[in-house]
Amino acid sequence: MKGKVIVAPNYRKIIGPLIFLGGPRAGTGRWQDRAIDIIHSINREANIASPRRHPELDNLLSHSEMDDDQMKWDDFYLERAAKKGGIMFWLAEEDEHNYDSDYAQISRFMLGKWMVRYQRDKFNFVLGVENGFPCSSYIRKSFARECPDIKIYSSISDACRVMLDKIYPDEHNLLSEREGKK
């Protein structure tokens, strides 16, 4: 059975663990698509929630409508992933600068919020930071001090693999091996 990919603002019923892809949505490439491809190449049964909307949907809503809908969607699937699955933040480097706002400001806020939740609840959490992400040294130092058990990855492939290892400790390797033998 192929896992589901849930893209904001859609809601779908899922069975089994869920991986939430947290990180910047604007000003960077579509890293979420790359993460989905990597995850499904290792375990095609993984369910994934991606907050990155299809570009054509962004033009249909006002910013206030989109922000409210996005927050509700994010909160719903972040909570679900923390309870059954895991949260993976990938802090991608900025590709296209917007002079009207700081890059990844919402992602940085959400990362701080979920770092605090992780300290309290200890769920499956993976953090990756691409070279060139603003404040990366501060983020690395903060996690080293506050969450020393969380290793920070500089490769999106490594971050995806580690997330799968946490959710499916032995299972995803077996699935990959079976696929290779066919």
PDB file of N, CA and C in Angstrom, residues 4 6-8 20 31-32 40-42 50-51 57 63 98 107 121 126 129 134-135 139 151 160 164 171 178-179 182:
ATOM      1  N   LYS A   4       0.161   8.030   1.934  1.00  0.00           N
ATOM      2  CA  LYS A   4      -0.513   9.230   1.452  1.00  0.00           C
ATOM      3  C   LYS A   4       0.378  10.447   1.631  1.00  0.00           C
ATOM      4  N   ILE A   6      -0.274  14.358   2.075  1.00  0.00           N
ATOM      5  CA  ILE A   6      -1.323  15.334   2.356  1.00  0.00           C
ATOM      6  C   ILE A   6      -0.706  16.717   2.204  1.00  0.00           C
ATOM      7  N   VAL A   7      -1.273  17.512   1.320  1.00  0.00           N
ATOM      8  CA  VAL A   7      -0.752  18.845   1.039  1.00  0.00           C
ATOM      9  C   VAL A   7      -1.777  19.870   1.519  1.00  0.00           C
ATOM     10  N   ALA A   8      -1.296  20.902   2.221  1.00  0.00           N
ATOM     11  CA  ALA A   8      -2.188  21.971   2.681  1.00  0.00           C
ATOM     12  C   ALA A   8      -2.913  22.572   1.481  1.00  0.00           C
ATOM     13  N   PHE A  20       5.566  14.902   9.424  1.00  0.00           N
ATOM     14  CA  PHE A  20       5.264  16.295   9.093  1.00  0.00           C
ATOM     15  C   PHE A  20       6.556  16.963   8.647  1.00  0.00           C
ATOM     16  N   TRP A  31      11.723  22.160  -1.613  1.00  0.00           N
ATOM     17  CA  TRP A  31      12.461  21.107  -0.915  1.00  0.00           C
ATOM     18  C   TRP A  31      11.521  20.010  -0.400  1.00  0.00           C
ATOM     19  N   GLN A  32      10.268  20.369  -0.113  1.00  0.00           N
ATOM     20  CA  GLN A  32       9.310  19.374   0.383  1.00  0.00           C
ATOM     21  C   GLN A  32       9.100  18.265  -0.645  1.00  0.00           C
ATOM     22  N   HIS A  40       9.784   8.347   0.070  1.00  0.00           N
ATOM     23  CA  HIS A  40       9.070   7.271  -0.633  1.00  0.00           C
ATOM     24  C   HIS A  40      10.004   6.350  -1.406  1.00  0.00           C
ATOM     25  N   SER A  41      11.205   6.798  -1.729  1.00  0.00           N
ATOM     26  CA  SER A  41      12.162   5.879  -2.359  1.00  0.00           C
ATOM     27  C   SER A  41      12.678   4.855  -1.349  1.00  0.00           C
ATOM     28  N   ILE A  42      12.626   5.200  -0.071  1.00  0.00           N
ATOM     29  CA  ILE A  42      13.068   4.298   0.993  1.00  0.00           C
ATOM     30  C   ILE A  42      11.894   3.486   1.535  1.00  0.00           C
ATOM     31  N   SER A  50       2.714  17.750   4.036  1.00  0.00           N
ATOM     32  CA  SER A  50       3.539  18.843   3.527  1.00  0.00           C
ATOM     33  C   SER A  50       2.747  20.143   3.553  1.00  0.00           C
ATOM     34  N   PRO A  51       3.202  21.125   4.334  1.00  0.00           N
ATOM     35  CA  PRO A  51       2.480  22.393   4.406  1.00  0.00           C
ATOM     36  C   PRO A  51       2.642  23.267   3.161  1.00  0.00           C
ATOM     37  N   LEU A  57      -2.928  27.398  -5.742  1.00  0.00           N
ATOM     38  CA  LEU A  57      -3.860  27.617  -4.631  1.00  0.00           C
ATOM     39  C   LEU A  57      -3.571  28.915  -3.888  1.00  0.00           C
ATOM     40  N   HIS A  63      -4.271  36.798   1.976  1.00  0.00           N
ATOM     41  CA  HIS A  63      -3.226  36.384   2.920  1.00  0.00           C
ATOM     42  C   HIS A  63      -3.803  36.040   4.288  1.00  0.00           C
ATOM     43  N   ASN A  98      12.854  38.174  -0.304  1.00  0.00           N
ATOM     44  CA  ASN A  98      11.696  39.066  -0.260  1.00  0.00           C
ATOM     45  C   ASN A  98      12.051  40.200   0.694  1.00  0.00           C
ATOM     46  N   SER A 107       8.878  29.745  10.236  1.00  0.00           N
ATOM     47  CA  SER A 107       9.556  28.460  10.468  1.00  0.00           C
ATOM     48  C   SER A 107      10.423  28.510  11.712  1.00  0.00           C
ATOM     49  N   ASP A 121       7.794  16.421  25.819  1.00  0.00           N
ATOM     50  CA  ASP A 121       7.063  15.215  25.414  1.00  0.00           C
ATOM     51  C   ASP A 121       7.901  14.115  24.769  1.00  0.00           C
ATOM     52  N   VAL A 126      13.395  15.297  14.076  1.00  0.00           N
ATOM     53  CA  VAL A 126      14.643  15.373  13.308  1.00  0.00           C
ATOM     54  C   VAL A 126      14.795  16.796  12.803  1.00  0.00           C
ATOM     55  N   VAL A 129      19.641  21.364   8.783  1.00  0.00           N
ATOM     56  CA  VAL A 129      19.895  22.769   8.467  1.00  0.00           C
ATOM     57  C   VAL A 129      20.842  22.827   7.278  1.00  0.00           C
ATOM     58  N   PRO A 134      19.929  31.365   7.458  1.00  0.00           N
ATOM     59  CA  PRO A 134      20.205  32.435   8.418  1.00  0.00           C
ATOM     60  C   PRO A 134      20.132  31.931   9.865  1.00  0.00           C
ATOM     61  N   CYS A 135      21.014  32.401  10.681  1.00  0.00           N
ATOM     62  CA  CYS A 135      21.055  32.067  12.113  1.00  0.00           C
ATOM     63  C   CYS A 135      21.366  30.600  12.365  1.00  0.00           C
ATOM     64  N   ILE A 139      21.040  28.427  15.916  1.00  0.00           N
ATOM     65  CA  ILE A 139      20.141  27.270  16.030  1.00  0.00           C
ATOM     66  C   ILE A 139      20.925  26.042  16.480  1.00  0.00           C
ATOM     67  N   LYS A 151      20.657  15.339  16.984  1.00  0.00           N
ATOM     68  CA  LYS A 151      21.751  15.630  16.063  1.00  0.00           C
ATOM     69  C   LYS A 151      21.181  16.458  14.913  1.00  0.00           C
ATOM     70  N   CYS A 160      15.934  12.706   6.182  1.00  0.00           N
ATOM     71  CA  CYS A 160      14.807  11.828   5.821  1.00  0.00           C
ATOM     72  C   CYS A 160      15.047  10.396   6.288  1.00  0.00           C
ATOM     73  N   LEU A 164      12.861   8.196   9.110  1.00  0.00           N
ATOM     74  CA  LEU A 164      12.305   6.860   8.868  1.00  0.00           C
ATOM     75  C   LEU A 164      12.843   5.845   9.870  1.00  0.00           C
ATOM     76  N   GLU A 171      11.763  -1.712   9.974  1.00  0.00           N
ATOM     77  CA  GLU A 171      10.821  -1.994   8.900  1.00  0.00           C
ATOM     78  C   GLU A 171      11.187  -1.350   7.568  1.00  0.00           C
ATOM     79  N   ARG A 178      13.293  -5.670   0.093  1.00  0.00           N
ATOM     80  CA  ARG A 178      12.319  -6.445  -0.688  1.00  0.00           C
ATOM     81  C   ARG A 178      12.143  -5.850  -2.073  1.00  0.00           C
ATOM     82  N   GLU A 179      12.086  -4.528  -2.150  1.00  0.00           N
ATOM     83  CA  GLU A 179      11.905  -3.874  -3.451  1.00  0.00           C
ATOM     84  C   GLU A 179      13.106  -4.142  -4.353  1.00  0.00           C
ATOM     85  N   LYS A 182      13.061  -7.664  -6.186  1.00  0.00           N
ATOM     86  CA  LYS A 182      12.040  -7.962  -7.201  1.00  0.00           C
ATOM     87  C   LYS A 182      12.573  -7.767  -8.591  1.00  0.00           C
TER      88      LYS A 182
END
